[in-house]
């Protein structure tokens, strides 16, 4: 095994050229990586293999000496996950190193078939382990990207709108689950503190269905808002949702509910000491005026 690593060190430049040419002749995403970057990444991987100590073996990838190589491949995999490569394309980048290494071993072994087969098996197993590590790192990196995108989408899907001084509204669209409820609750509480609002309207017009779990999530959010000193009004109760709530026996007696967001807004204005009146214009059109009592 030491002879294999020594041969790789002595033939590093030739292996690099053969490896890069092999990748270019195969299926390669030219739209995602250019020749210069590809060669630079290949050179880094070969350099990391050559930099291990002389007593390092190829059959133990968990040895501390191989950690820099594993970290390098993990970083490359994470960056390729962001760039749009597939797991198989990322793994093939490593697996394509087999052919140059096999050719090198064959030249070094000559007619010694016993050592030839042993060295080929060792190198093949080593490259396969590197490819598996690369694939695992790619999947982990892609999962992190997906989780970050989900968090960003949750934040974007729960906007808190200031309707009036002291009145905020949270329009909800889509299904509520535990993770999204936590984001909804945090966004609403932060908005209440930031705007010093006394009234919070939670509009569920865009929520397709309300079951027991969704109702529990809504009640938790309303309770948390009350603890912050804000009175909550639940709007967007459609006839179908009202029937579902009754059939499920969900208790919303302590919650102020309105059918439309406009009704909830009007109620919040009235409870905050404001009135809504109409001013008739000369041409017959009407303007709404909000006045404080």
PDB file of C-alpha atoms in Angstrom:
ATOM      1  CA  UNK A   1       0.000   0.000   0.000  1.00  0.00           C
ATOM      2  CA  UNK A   2       2.898   2.332   0.754  1.00  0.00           C
ATOM      3  CA  UNK A   3       4.165   1.562  -2.758  1.00  0.00           C
ATOM      4  CA  UNK A   4       0.817   2.659  -4.206  1.00  0.00           C
ATOM      5  CA  UNK A   5       0.886   6.012  -2.427  1.00  0.00           C
ATOM      6  CA  UNK A   6       4.508   6.484  -3.388  1.00  0.00           C
ATOM      7  CA  UNK A   7       3.654   5.777  -7.032  1.00  0.00           C
ATOM      8  CA  UNK A   8       0.806   8.294  -6.881  1.00  0.00           C
ATOM      9  CA  UNK A   9       3.145  10.962  -5.507  1.00  0.00           C
ATOM     10  CA  UNK A  10       5.763  10.346  -8.216  1.00  0.00           C
ATOM     11  CA  UNK A  11       3.165  10.386 -11.026  1.00  0.00           C
ATOM     12  CA  UNK A  12       0.857  13.096  -9.656  1.00  0.00           C
ATOM     13  CA  UNK A  13       1.000  15.350 -12.728  1.00  0.00           C
ATOM     14  CA  UNK A  14       0.400  12.514 -15.162  1.00  0.00           C
ATOM     15  CA  UNK A  15      -2.510  11.185 -13.087  1.00  0.00           C
ATOM     16  CA  UNK A  16      -4.055  14.643 -12.986  1.00  0.00           C
ATOM     17  CA  UNK A  17      -3.969  15.025 -16.772  1.00  0.00           C
ATOM     18  CA  UNK A  18      -5.353  11.529 -17.356  1.00  0.00           C
ATOM     19  CA  UNK A  19      -8.073  12.036 -14.763  1.00  0.00           C
ATOM     20  CA  UNK A  20      -9.204  15.377 -16.196  1.00  0.00           C
ATOM     21  CA  UNK A  21      -9.189  14.008 -19.739  1.00  0.00           C
ATOM     22  CA  UNK A  22     -11.297  11.056 -18.596  1.00  0.00           C
ATOM     23  CA  UNK A  23     -13.851  13.374 -17.029  1.00  0.00           C
ATOM     24  CA  UNK A  24     -13.986  15.557 -20.139  1.00  0.00           C
ATOM     25  CA  UNK A  25     -14.538  12.572 -22.424  1.00  0.00           C
ATOM     26  CA  UNK A  26     -17.413  11.339 -20.261  1.00  0.00           C
ATOM     27  CA  UNK A  27     -20.677  12.998 -19.347  1.00  0.00           C
ATOM     28  CA  UNK A  28     -19.865  16.379 -17.808  1.00  0.00           C
ATOM     29  CA  UNK A  29     -21.985  19.373 -16.902  1.00  0.00           C
ATOM     30  CA  UNK A  30     -20.227  22.046 -18.899  1.00  0.00           C
ATOM     31  CA  UNK A  31     -22.993  24.465 -17.969  1.00  0.00           C
ATOM     32  CA  UNK A  32     -22.120  24.178 -14.273  1.00  0.00           C
ATOM     33  CA  UNK A  33     -18.310  23.916 -14.201  1.00  0.00           C
ATOM     34  CA  UNK A  34     -15.592  25.030 -16.614  1.00  0.00           C
ATOM     35  CA  UNK A  35     -12.340  23.248 -17.475  1.00  0.00           C
ATOM     36  CA  UNK A  36     -10.168  25.419 -15.244  1.00  0.00           C
ATOM     37  CA  UNK A  37     -12.307  24.883 -12.153  1.00  0.00           C
ATOM     38  CA  UNK A  38     -12.567  21.162 -12.861  1.00  0.00           C
ATOM     39  CA  UNK A  39      -8.799  20.815 -13.100  1.00  0.00           C
ATOM     40  CA  UNK A  40      -8.294  22.873  -9.948  1.00  0.00           C
ATOM     41  CA  UNK A  41     -10.667  20.658  -7.962  1.00  0.00           C
ATOM     42  CA  UNK A  42      -9.027  17.491  -9.291  1.00  0.00           C
ATOM     43  CA  UNK A  43      -5.581  18.831  -8.403  1.00  0.00           C
ATOM     44  CA  UNK A  44      -6.735  19.596  -4.850  1.00  0.00           C
ATOM     45  CA  UNK A  45      -8.025  16.054  -4.384  1.00  0.00           C
ATOM     46  CA  UNK A  46      -4.809  14.468  -5.701  1.00  0.00           C
ATOM     47  CA  UNK A  47      -2.710  16.803  -3.541  1.00  0.00           C
ATOM     48  CA  UNK A  48      -4.707  15.798  -0.460  1.00  0.00           C
ATOM     49  CA  UNK A  49      -4.052  12.120  -1.266  1.00  0.00           C
ATOM     50  CA  UNK A  50      -0.322  12.742  -1.717  1.00  0.00           C
ATOM     51  CA  UNK A  51       0.005  14.814   1.459  1.00  0.00           C
ATOM     52  CA  UNK A  52      -0.743  11.934   3.852  1.00  0.00           C
ATOM     53  CA  UNK A  53       2.100  10.477   5.866  1.00  0.00           C
ATOM     54  CA  UNK A  54       4.168   7.598   4.507  1.00  0.00           C
ATOM     55  CA  UNK A  55       2.762   5.060   6.980  1.00  0.00           C
ATOM     56  CA  UNK A  56      -0.897   5.771   6.006  1.00  0.00           C
ATOM     57  CA  UNK A  57      -2.845   2.870   4.511  1.00  0.00           C
ATOM     58  CA  UNK A  58      -5.606   2.942   1.926  1.00  0.00           C
ATOM     59  CA  UNK A  59      -7.791   0.407   3.690  1.00  0.00           C
ATOM     60  CA  UNK A  60      -8.721   2.664   6.641  1.00  0.00           C
ATOM     61  CA  UNK A  61     -10.435   5.830   5.472  1.00  0.00           C
ATOM     62  CA  UNK A  62     -11.315   6.682   9.082  1.00  0.00           C
ATOM     63  CA  UNK A  63      -7.660   7.253   9.956  1.00  0.00           C
ATOM     64  CA  UNK A  64      -6.887  10.857  11.048  1.00  0.00           C
ATOM     65  CA  UNK A  65      -4.507  11.266   8.103  1.00  0.00           C
ATOM     66  CA  UNK A  66      -7.418  11.052   5.652  1.00  0.00           C
ATOM     67  CA  UNK A  67      -9.538  13.704   7.412  1.00  0.00           C
ATOM     68  CA  UNK A  68      -8.265  16.631   5.267  1.00  0.00           C
ATOM     69  CA  UNK A  69      -9.202  14.692   2.125  1.00  0.00           C
ATOM     70  CA  UNK A  70     -12.655  13.887   3.525  1.00  0.00           C
ATOM     71  CA  UNK A  71     -13.197  17.522   4.516  1.00  0.00           C
ATOM     72  CA  UNK A  72     -12.163  18.643   1.049  1.00  0.00           C
ATOM     73  CA  UNK A  73     -14.586  16.233  -0.646  1.00  0.00           C
ATOM     74  CA  UNK A  74     -17.363  17.257   1.752  1.00  0.00           C
ATOM     75  CA  UNK A  75     -16.839  20.897   0.810  1.00  0.00           C
ATOM     76  CA  UNK A  76     -16.820  20.112  -2.906  1.00  0.00           C
ATOM     77  CA  UNK A  77     -19.992  18.043  -2.531  1.00  0.00           C
ATOM     78  CA  UNK A  78     -21.807  20.808  -0.633  1.00  0.00           C
ATOM     79  CA  UNK A  79     -20.859  23.391  -3.269  1.00  0.00           C
ATOM     80  CA  UNK A  80     -21.978  21.089  -6.085  1.00  0.00           C
ATOM     81  CA  UNK A  81     -25.301  20.532  -4.346  1.00  0.00           C
ATOM     82  CA  UNK A  82     -25.868  24.286  -4.439  1.00  0.00           C
ATOM     83  CA  UNK A  83     -24.705  24.528  -8.067  1.00  0.00           C
ATOM     84  CA  UNK A  84     -27.276  21.981  -9.234  1.00  0.00           C
ATOM     85  CA  UNK A  85     -25.283  18.778  -9.721  1.00  0.00           C
ATOM     86  CA  UNK A  86     -26.936  15.429  -9.054  1.00  0.00           C
ATOM     87  CA  UNK A  87     -25.575  12.914  -6.498  1.00  0.00           C
ATOM     88  CA  UNK A  88     -24.520  10.528  -9.268  1.00  0.00           C
ATOM     89  CA  UNK A  89     -22.654  13.290 -11.147  1.00  0.00           C
ATOM     90  CA  UNK A  90     -20.830  14.219  -7.954  1.00  0.00           C
ATOM     91  CA  UNK A  91     -19.938  10.598  -7.203  1.00  0.00           C
ATOM     92  CA  UNK A  92     -18.718  10.038 -10.778  1.00  0.00           C
ATOM     93  CA  UNK A  93     -16.200  12.837 -10.286  1.00  0.00           C
ATOM     94  CA  UNK A  94     -14.458  10.631  -7.706  1.00  0.00           C
ATOM     95  CA  UNK A  95     -15.118   7.285  -9.366  1.00  0.00           C
ATOM     96  CA  UNK A  96     -13.492   8.493 -12.582  1.00  0.00           C
ATOM     97  CA  UNK A  97     -10.179   8.482 -10.692  1.00  0.00           C
ATOM     98  CA  UNK A  98     -10.214   4.674 -10.768  1.00  0.00           C
ATOM     99  CA  UNK A  99      -9.133   4.304 -14.380  1.00  0.00           C
ATOM    100  CA  UNK A 100      -5.958   6.438 -14.111  1.00  0.00           C
ATOM    101  CA  UNK A 101      -5.004   4.694 -10.877  1.00  0.00           C
ATOM    102  CA  UNK A 102      -5.587   1.238 -12.368  1.00  0.00           C
ATOM    103  CA  UNK A 103      -3.413   2.139 -15.362  1.00  0.00           C
ATOM    104  CA  UNK A 104      -0.687   3.350 -13.027  1.00  0.00           C
ATOM    105  CA  UNK A 105      -0.816   0.170 -10.958  1.00  0.00           C
ATOM    106  CA  UNK A 106      -0.666  -1.963 -14.093  1.00  0.00           C
ATOM    107  CA  UNK A 107       2.452  -0.152 -15.275  1.00  0.00           C
ATOM    108  CA  UNK A 108       4.068  -0.496 -11.866  1.00  0.00           C
ATOM    109  CA  UNK A 109       3.213  -4.193 -11.373  1.00  0.00           C
ATOM    110  CA  UNK A 110       4.375  -5.392 -14.764  1.00  0.00           C
ATOM    111  CA  UNK A 111       3.959  -9.162 -15.008  1.00  0.00           C
ATOM    112  CA  UNK A 112       3.331  -9.726 -11.287  1.00  0.00           C
ATOM    113  CA  UNK A 113      -0.346 -10.694 -11.522  1.00  0.00           C
ATOM    114  CA  UNK A 114      -0.724 -11.455  -7.806  1.00  0.00           C
ATOM    115  CA  UNK A 115       0.327  -7.998  -6.681  1.00  0.00           C
ATOM    116  CA  UNK A 116      -1.553  -6.418  -9.578  1.00  0.00           C
ATOM    117  CA  UNK A 117      -4.912  -7.869  -8.523  1.00  0.00           C
ATOM    118  CA  UNK A 118      -4.264  -7.097  -4.840  1.00  0.00           C
ATOM    119  CA  UNK A 119      -3.366  -3.477  -5.545  1.00  0.00           C
ATOM    120  CA  UNK A 120      -6.326  -3.014  -7.912  1.00  0.00           C
ATOM    121  CA  UNK A 121      -8.697  -4.380  -5.258  1.00  0.00           C
ATOM    122  CA  UNK A 122      -7.203  -2.057  -2.622  1.00  0.00           C
ATOM    123  CA  UNK A 123      -7.389   1.035  -4.804  1.00  0.00           C
ATOM    124  CA  UNK A 124     -10.887   0.183  -6.044  1.00  0.00           C
ATOM    125  CA  UNK A 125     -12.162  -0.211  -2.506  1.00  0.00           C
ATOM    126  CA  UNK A 126     -10.475   3.067  -1.484  1.00  0.00           C
ATOM    127  CA  UNK A 127     -12.041   5.074  -4.334  1.00  0.00           C
ATOM    128  CA  UNK A 128     -15.454   3.484  -3.701  1.00  0.00           C
ATOM    129  CA  UNK A 129     -15.315   4.623  -0.063  1.00  0.00           C
ATOM    130  CA  UNK A 130     -14.386   8.123  -1.183  1.00  0.00           C
ATOM    131  CA  UNK A 131     -17.344   8.135  -3.590  1.00  0.00           C
ATOM    132  CA  UNK A 132     -19.725   6.994  -0.820  1.00  0.00           C
ATOM    133  CA  UNK A 133     -18.396   9.698   1.477  1.00  0.00           C
ATOM    134  CA  UNK A 134     -18.881  12.222  -1.322  1.00  0.00           C
ATOM    135  CA  UNK A 135     -22.469  11.103  -1.884  1.00  0.00           C
ATOM    136  CA  UNK A 136     -23.275  11.261   1.837  1.00  0.00           C
ATOM    137  CA  UNK A 137     -21.793  14.748   2.040  1.00  0.00           C
ATOM    138  CA  UNK A 138     -23.746  15.812  -1.051  1.00  0.00           C
ATOM    139  CA  UNK A 139     -27.057  14.606   0.419  1.00  0.00           C
ATOM    140  CA  UNK A 140     -26.290  16.283   3.738  1.00  0.00           C
ATOM    141  CA  UNK A 141     -25.458  19.538   1.971  1.00  0.00           C
ATOM    142  CA  UNK A 142     -28.594  19.369  -0.160  1.00  0.00           C
ATOM    143  CA  UNK A 143     -30.725  18.684   2.931  1.00  0.00           C
ATOM    144  CA  UNK A 144     -29.286  21.784   4.571  1.00  0.00           C
ATOM    145  CA  UNK A 145     -30.132  23.837   1.489  1.00  0.00           C
ATOM    146  CA  UNK A 146     -33.699  22.479   1.485  1.00  0.00           C
ATOM    147  CA  UNK A 147     -34.125  23.169   5.204  1.00  0.00           C
ATOM    148  CA  UNK A 148     -32.852  26.722   4.781  1.00  0.00           C
ATOM    149  CA  UNK A 149     -35.215  27.299   1.857  1.00  0.00           C
ATOM    150  CA  UNK A 150     -38.129  25.899   3.871  1.00  0.00           C
ATOM    151  CA  UNK A 151     -37.342  28.241   6.743  1.00  0.00           C
ATOM    152  CA  UNK A 152     -37.176  31.196   4.375  1.00  0.00           C
ATOM    153  CA  UNK A 153     -40.484  30.197   2.760  1.00  0.00           C
ATOM    154  CA  UNK A 154     -42.110  29.868   6.192  1.00  0.00           C
ATOM    155  CA  UNK A 155     -40.971  33.352   7.096  1.00  0.00           C
ATOM    156  CA  UNK A 156     -42.241  34.745   3.798  1.00  0.00           C
ATOM    157  CA  UNK A 157     -45.569  32.926   4.126  1.00  0.00           C
ATOM    158  CA  UNK A 158     -46.343  34.494   7.531  1.00  0.00           C
ATOM    159  CA  UNK A 159     -46.244  38.269   6.999  1.00  0.00           C
ATOM    160  CA  UNK A 160     -47.591  40.440   9.816  1.00  0.00           C
ATOM    161  CA  UNK A 161     -49.227  43.580   8.421  1.00  0.00           C
ATOM    162  CA  UNK A 162     -49.859  46.784  10.350  1.00  0.00           C
ATOM    163  CA  UNK A 163     -53.423  47.820   9.457  1.00  0.00           C
ATOM    164  CA  UNK A 164     -53.645  50.798  11.796  1.00  0.00           C
ATOM    165  CA  UNK A 165     -51.895  52.252  14.768  1.00  0.00           C
ATOM    166  CA  UNK A 166     -52.124  49.509  17.401  1.00  0.00           C
ATOM    167  CA  UNK A 167     -53.747  46.969  15.044  1.00  0.00           C
ATOM    168  CA  UNK A 168     -51.826  44.210  13.241  1.00  0.00           C
ATOM    169  CA  UNK A 169     -53.075  41.407  11.013  1.00  0.00           C
ATOM    170  CA  UNK A 170     -51.638  38.000  10.223  1.00  0.00           C
ATOM    171  CA  UNK A 171     -53.132  36.493   7.024  1.00  0.00           C
ATOM    172  CA  UNK A 172     -52.510  32.758   6.872  1.00  0.00           C
ATOM    173  CA  UNK A 173     -52.415  30.760   3.637  1.00  0.00           C
ATOM    174  CA  UNK A 174     -52.014  26.987   3.452  1.00  0.00           C
ATOM    175  CA  UNK A 175     -51.959  24.251   6.045  1.00  0.00           C
ATOM    176  CA  UNK A 176     -50.727  24.843   9.579  1.00  0.00           C
ATOM    177  CA  UNK A 177     -48.368  22.329  11.131  1.00  0.00           C
ATOM    178  CA  UNK A 178     -46.246  22.419  14.272  1.00  0.00           C
ATOM    179  CA  UNK A 179     -43.178  23.917  12.583  1.00  0.00           C
ATOM    180  CA  UNK A 180     -45.131  26.633  10.802  1.00  0.00           C
ATOM    181  CA  UNK A 181     -47.170  27.411  13.932  1.00  0.00           C
ATOM    182  CA  UNK A 182     -43.953  28.150  15.786  1.00  0.00           C
ATOM    183  CA  UNK A 183     -42.897  30.592  13.058  1.00  0.00           C
ATOM    184  CA  UNK A 184     -46.374  32.153  13.022  1.00  0.00           C
ATOM    185  CA  UNK A 185     -46.340  32.605  16.785  1.00  0.00           C
ATOM    186  CA  UNK A 186     -42.859  34.136  16.818  1.00  0.00           C
ATOM    187  CA  UNK A 187     -43.666  36.510  13.951  1.00  0.00           C
ATOM    188  CA  UNK A 188     -46.890  37.681  15.561  1.00  0.00           C
ATOM    189  CA  UNK A 189     -45.385  38.188  19.015  1.00  0.00           C
ATOM    190  CA  UNK A 190     -42.436  40.114  17.596  1.00  0.00           C
ATOM    191  CA  UNK A 191     -44.801  42.351  15.619  1.00  0.00           C
ATOM    192  CA  UNK A 192     -46.946  42.981  18.707  1.00  0.00           C
ATOM    193  CA  UNK A 193     -43.906  44.042  20.719  1.00  0.00           C
ATOM    194  CA  UNK A 194     -42.412  46.108  17.876  1.00  0.00           C
ATOM    195  CA  UNK A 195     -45.619  48.019  17.083  1.00  0.00           C
ATOM    196  CA  UNK A 196     -46.997  48.019  20.645  1.00  0.00           C
ATOM    197  CA  UNK A 197     -50.293  46.758  19.254  1.00  0.00           C
ATOM    198  CA  UNK A 198     -53.337  46.041  21.399  1.00  0.00           C
ATOM    199  CA  UNK A 199     -55.245  44.136  18.722  1.00  0.00           C
ATOM    200  CA  UNK A 200     -54.127  41.254  16.517  1.00  0.00           C
ATOM    201  CA  UNK A 201     -56.266  39.856  13.700  1.00  0.00           C
ATOM    202  CA  UNK A 202     -55.545  36.296  12.569  1.00  0.00           C
ATOM    203  CA  UNK A 203     -57.154  35.739   9.183  1.00  0.00           C
ATOM    204  CA  UNK A 204     -57.584  32.111   8.066  1.00  0.00           C
ATOM    205  CA  UNK A 205     -59.378  32.783   4.787  1.00  0.00           C
ATOM    206  CA  UNK A 206     -56.515  31.041   2.943  1.00  0.00           C
ATOM    207  CA  UNK A 207     -56.461  28.004   5.243  1.00  0.00           C
ATOM    208  CA  UNK A 208     -58.173  25.172   3.322  1.00  0.00           C
ATOM    209  CA  UNK A 209     -59.364  23.113   6.295  1.00  0.00           C
ATOM    210  CA  UNK A 210     -59.480  23.421  10.054  1.00  0.00           C
ATOM    211  CA  UNK A 211     -59.186  20.188  12.012  1.00  0.00           C
ATOM    212  CA  UNK A 212     -58.480  19.588  15.689  1.00  0.00           C
ATOM    213  CA  UNK A 213     -54.719  19.970  15.246  1.00  0.00           C
ATOM    214  CA  UNK A 214     -55.015  23.243  13.303  1.00  0.00           C
ATOM    215  CA  UNK A 215     -57.467  24.578  15.900  1.00  0.00           C
ATOM    216  CA  UNK A 216     -55.013  23.739  18.685  1.00  0.00           C
ATOM    217  CA  UNK A 217     -52.254  25.584  16.847  1.00  0.00           C
ATOM    218  CA  UNK A 218     -54.490  28.631  16.428  1.00  0.00           C
ATOM    219  CA  UNK A 219     -55.480  28.594  20.095  1.00  0.00           C
ATOM    220  CA  UNK A 220     -51.824  28.414  21.147  1.00  0.00           C
ATOM    221  CA  UNK A 221     -51.024  31.438  18.995  1.00  0.00           C
ATOM    222  CA  UNK A 222     -53.999  33.374  20.358  1.00  0.00           C
ATOM    223  CA  UNK A 223     -53.069  32.488  23.938  1.00  0.00           C
ATOM    224  CA  UNK A 224     -49.484  33.602  23.402  1.00  0.00           C
ATOM    225  CA  UNK A 225     -50.678  36.914  21.938  1.00  0.00           C
ATOM    226  CA  UNK A 226     -52.962  37.468  24.917  1.00  0.00           C
ATOM    227  CA  UNK A 227     -50.060  36.945  27.276  1.00  0.00           C
ATOM    228  CA  UNK A 228     -48.328  39.797  25.442  1.00  0.00           C
ATOM    229  CA  UNK A 229     -51.339  42.041  26.131  1.00  0.00           C
ATOM    230  CA  UNK A 230     -52.972  41.884  22.685  1.00  0.00           C
ATOM    231  CA  UNK A 231     -56.587  40.993  22.074  1.00  0.00           C
ATOM    232  CA  UNK A 232     -56.978  38.523  19.200  1.00  0.00           C
ATOM    233  CA  UNK A 233     -59.729  38.395  16.607  1.00  0.00           C
ATOM    234  CA  UNK A 234     -60.045  35.334  14.360  1.00  0.00           C
ATOM    235  CA  UNK A 235     -61.434  36.136  10.911  1.00  0.00           C
ATOM    236  CA  UNK A 236     -62.066  34.202   7.718  1.00  0.00           C
ATOM    237  CA  UNK A 237     -64.487  31.671   9.227  1.00  0.00           C
ATOM    238  CA  UNK A 238     -66.205  30.296   6.129  1.00  0.00           C
ATOM    239  CA  UNK A 239     -69.438  28.241   6.389  1.00  0.00           C
ATOM    240  CA  UNK A 240     -67.604  24.977   5.674  1.00  0.00           C
ATOM    241  CA  UNK A 241     -65.019  25.687   8.363  1.00  0.00           C
ATOM    242  CA  UNK A 242     -67.733  26.702  10.828  1.00  0.00           C
ATOM    243  CA  UNK A 243     -69.544  23.374  10.274  1.00  0.00           C
ATOM    244  CA  UNK A 244     -66.297  21.450  10.687  1.00  0.00           C
ATOM    245  CA  UNK A 245     -65.522  23.229  13.950  1.00  0.00           C
ATOM    246  CA  UNK A 246     -68.997  22.419  15.289  1.00  0.00           C
ATOM    247  CA  UNK A 247     -68.806  18.753  14.245  1.00  0.00           C
ATOM    248  CA  UNK A 248     -65.368  18.361  15.835  1.00  0.00           C
ATOM    249  CA  UNK A 249     -66.558  19.955  19.053  1.00  0.00           C
ATOM    250  CA  UNK A 250     -63.747  22.522  19.054  1.00  0.00           C
ATOM    251  CA  UNK A 251     -64.286  25.149  21.753  1.00  0.00           C
ATOM    252  CA  UNK A 252     -63.763  28.664  20.429  1.00  0.00           C
ATOM    253  CA  UNK A 253     -66.076  30.368  22.922  1.00  0.00           C
ATOM    254  CA  UNK A 254     -63.296  32.528  24.331  1.00  0.00           C
ATOM    255  CA  UNK A 255     -62.154  33.621  20.878  1.00  0.00           C
ATOM    256  CA  UNK A 256     -63.685  36.557  19.009  1.00  0.00           C
ATOM    257  CA  UNK A 257     -64.512  35.368  15.487  1.00  0.00           C
ATOM    258  CA  UNK A 258     -65.610  37.192  12.366  1.00  0.00           C
ATOM    259  CA  UNK A 259     -66.522  35.973   8.906  1.00  0.00           C
ATOM    260  CA  UNK A 260     -64.431  38.550   7.029  1.00  0.00           C
ATOM    261  CA  UNK A 261     -61.207  40.423   7.625  1.00  0.00           C
ATOM    262  CA  UNK A 262     -63.008  43.722   7.071  1.00  0.00           C
ATOM    263  CA  UNK A 263     -65.445  42.906   9.886  1.00  0.00           C
ATOM    264  CA  UNK A 264     -62.559  42.055  12.201  1.00  0.00           C
ATOM    265  CA  UNK A 265     -60.800  45.283  11.277  1.00  0.00           C
ATOM    266  CA  UNK A 266     -63.945  47.311  11.938  1.00  0.00           C
ATOM    267  CA  UNK A 267     -64.341  45.666  15.355  1.00  0.00           C
ATOM    268  CA  UNK A 268     -60.705  46.339  16.238  1.00  0.00           C
ATOM    269  CA  UNK A 269     -61.157  49.999  15.291  1.00  0.00           C
ATOM    270  CA  UNK A 270     -64.261  50.295  17.457  1.00  0.00           C
ATOM    271  CA  UNK A 271     -62.615  48.629  20.452  1.00  0.00           C
ATOM    272  CA  UNK A 272     -59.607  50.927  20.111  1.00  0.00           C
ATOM    273  CA  UNK A 273     -61.896  53.978  20.416  1.00  0.00           C
ATOM    274  CA  UNK A 274     -62.281  54.769  16.741  1.00  0.00           C
ATOM    275  CA  UNK A 275     -65.386  55.077  14.595  1.00  0.00           C
ATOM    276  CA  UNK A 276     -65.954  54.650  10.880  1.00  0.00           C
ATOM    277  CA  UNK A 277     -68.221  57.154   9.144  1.00  0.00           C
ATOM    278  CA  UNK A 278     -69.019  58.007   5.547  1.00  0.00           C
ATOM    279  CA  UNK A 279     -68.565  61.380   3.954  1.00  0.00           C
ATOM    280  CA  UNK A 280     -70.880  61.900   1.001  1.00  0.00           C
ATOM    281  CA  UNK A 281     -69.285  63.725  -1.907  1.00  0.00           C
ATOM    282  CA  UNK A 282     -71.196  66.008  -4.203  1.00  0.00           C
ATOM    283  CA  UNK A 283     -71.121  63.520  -7.075  1.00  0.00           C
ATOM    284  CA  UNK A 284     -72.621  60.764  -5.000  1.00  0.00           C
ATOM    285  CA  UNK A 285     -69.445  58.842  -4.183  1.00  0.00           C
ATOM    286  CA  UNK A 286     -68.586  58.049  -0.599  1.00  0.00           C
ATOM    287  CA  UNK A 287     -65.364  58.362   1.369  1.00  0.00           C
ATOM    288  CA  UNK A 288     -64.653  56.561   4.601  1.00  0.00           C
ATOM    289  CA  UNK A 289     -63.378  58.606   7.511  1.00  0.00           C
ATOM    290  CA  UNK A 290     -61.825  57.179  10.642  1.00  0.00           C
ATOM    291  CA  UNK A 291     -62.144  59.287  13.730  1.00  0.00           C
ATOM    292  CA  UNK A 292     -61.095  58.799  17.317  1.00  0.00           C
ATOM    293  CA  UNK A 293     -63.640  59.296  20.021  1.00  0.00           C
TER     294      UNK A 293
END
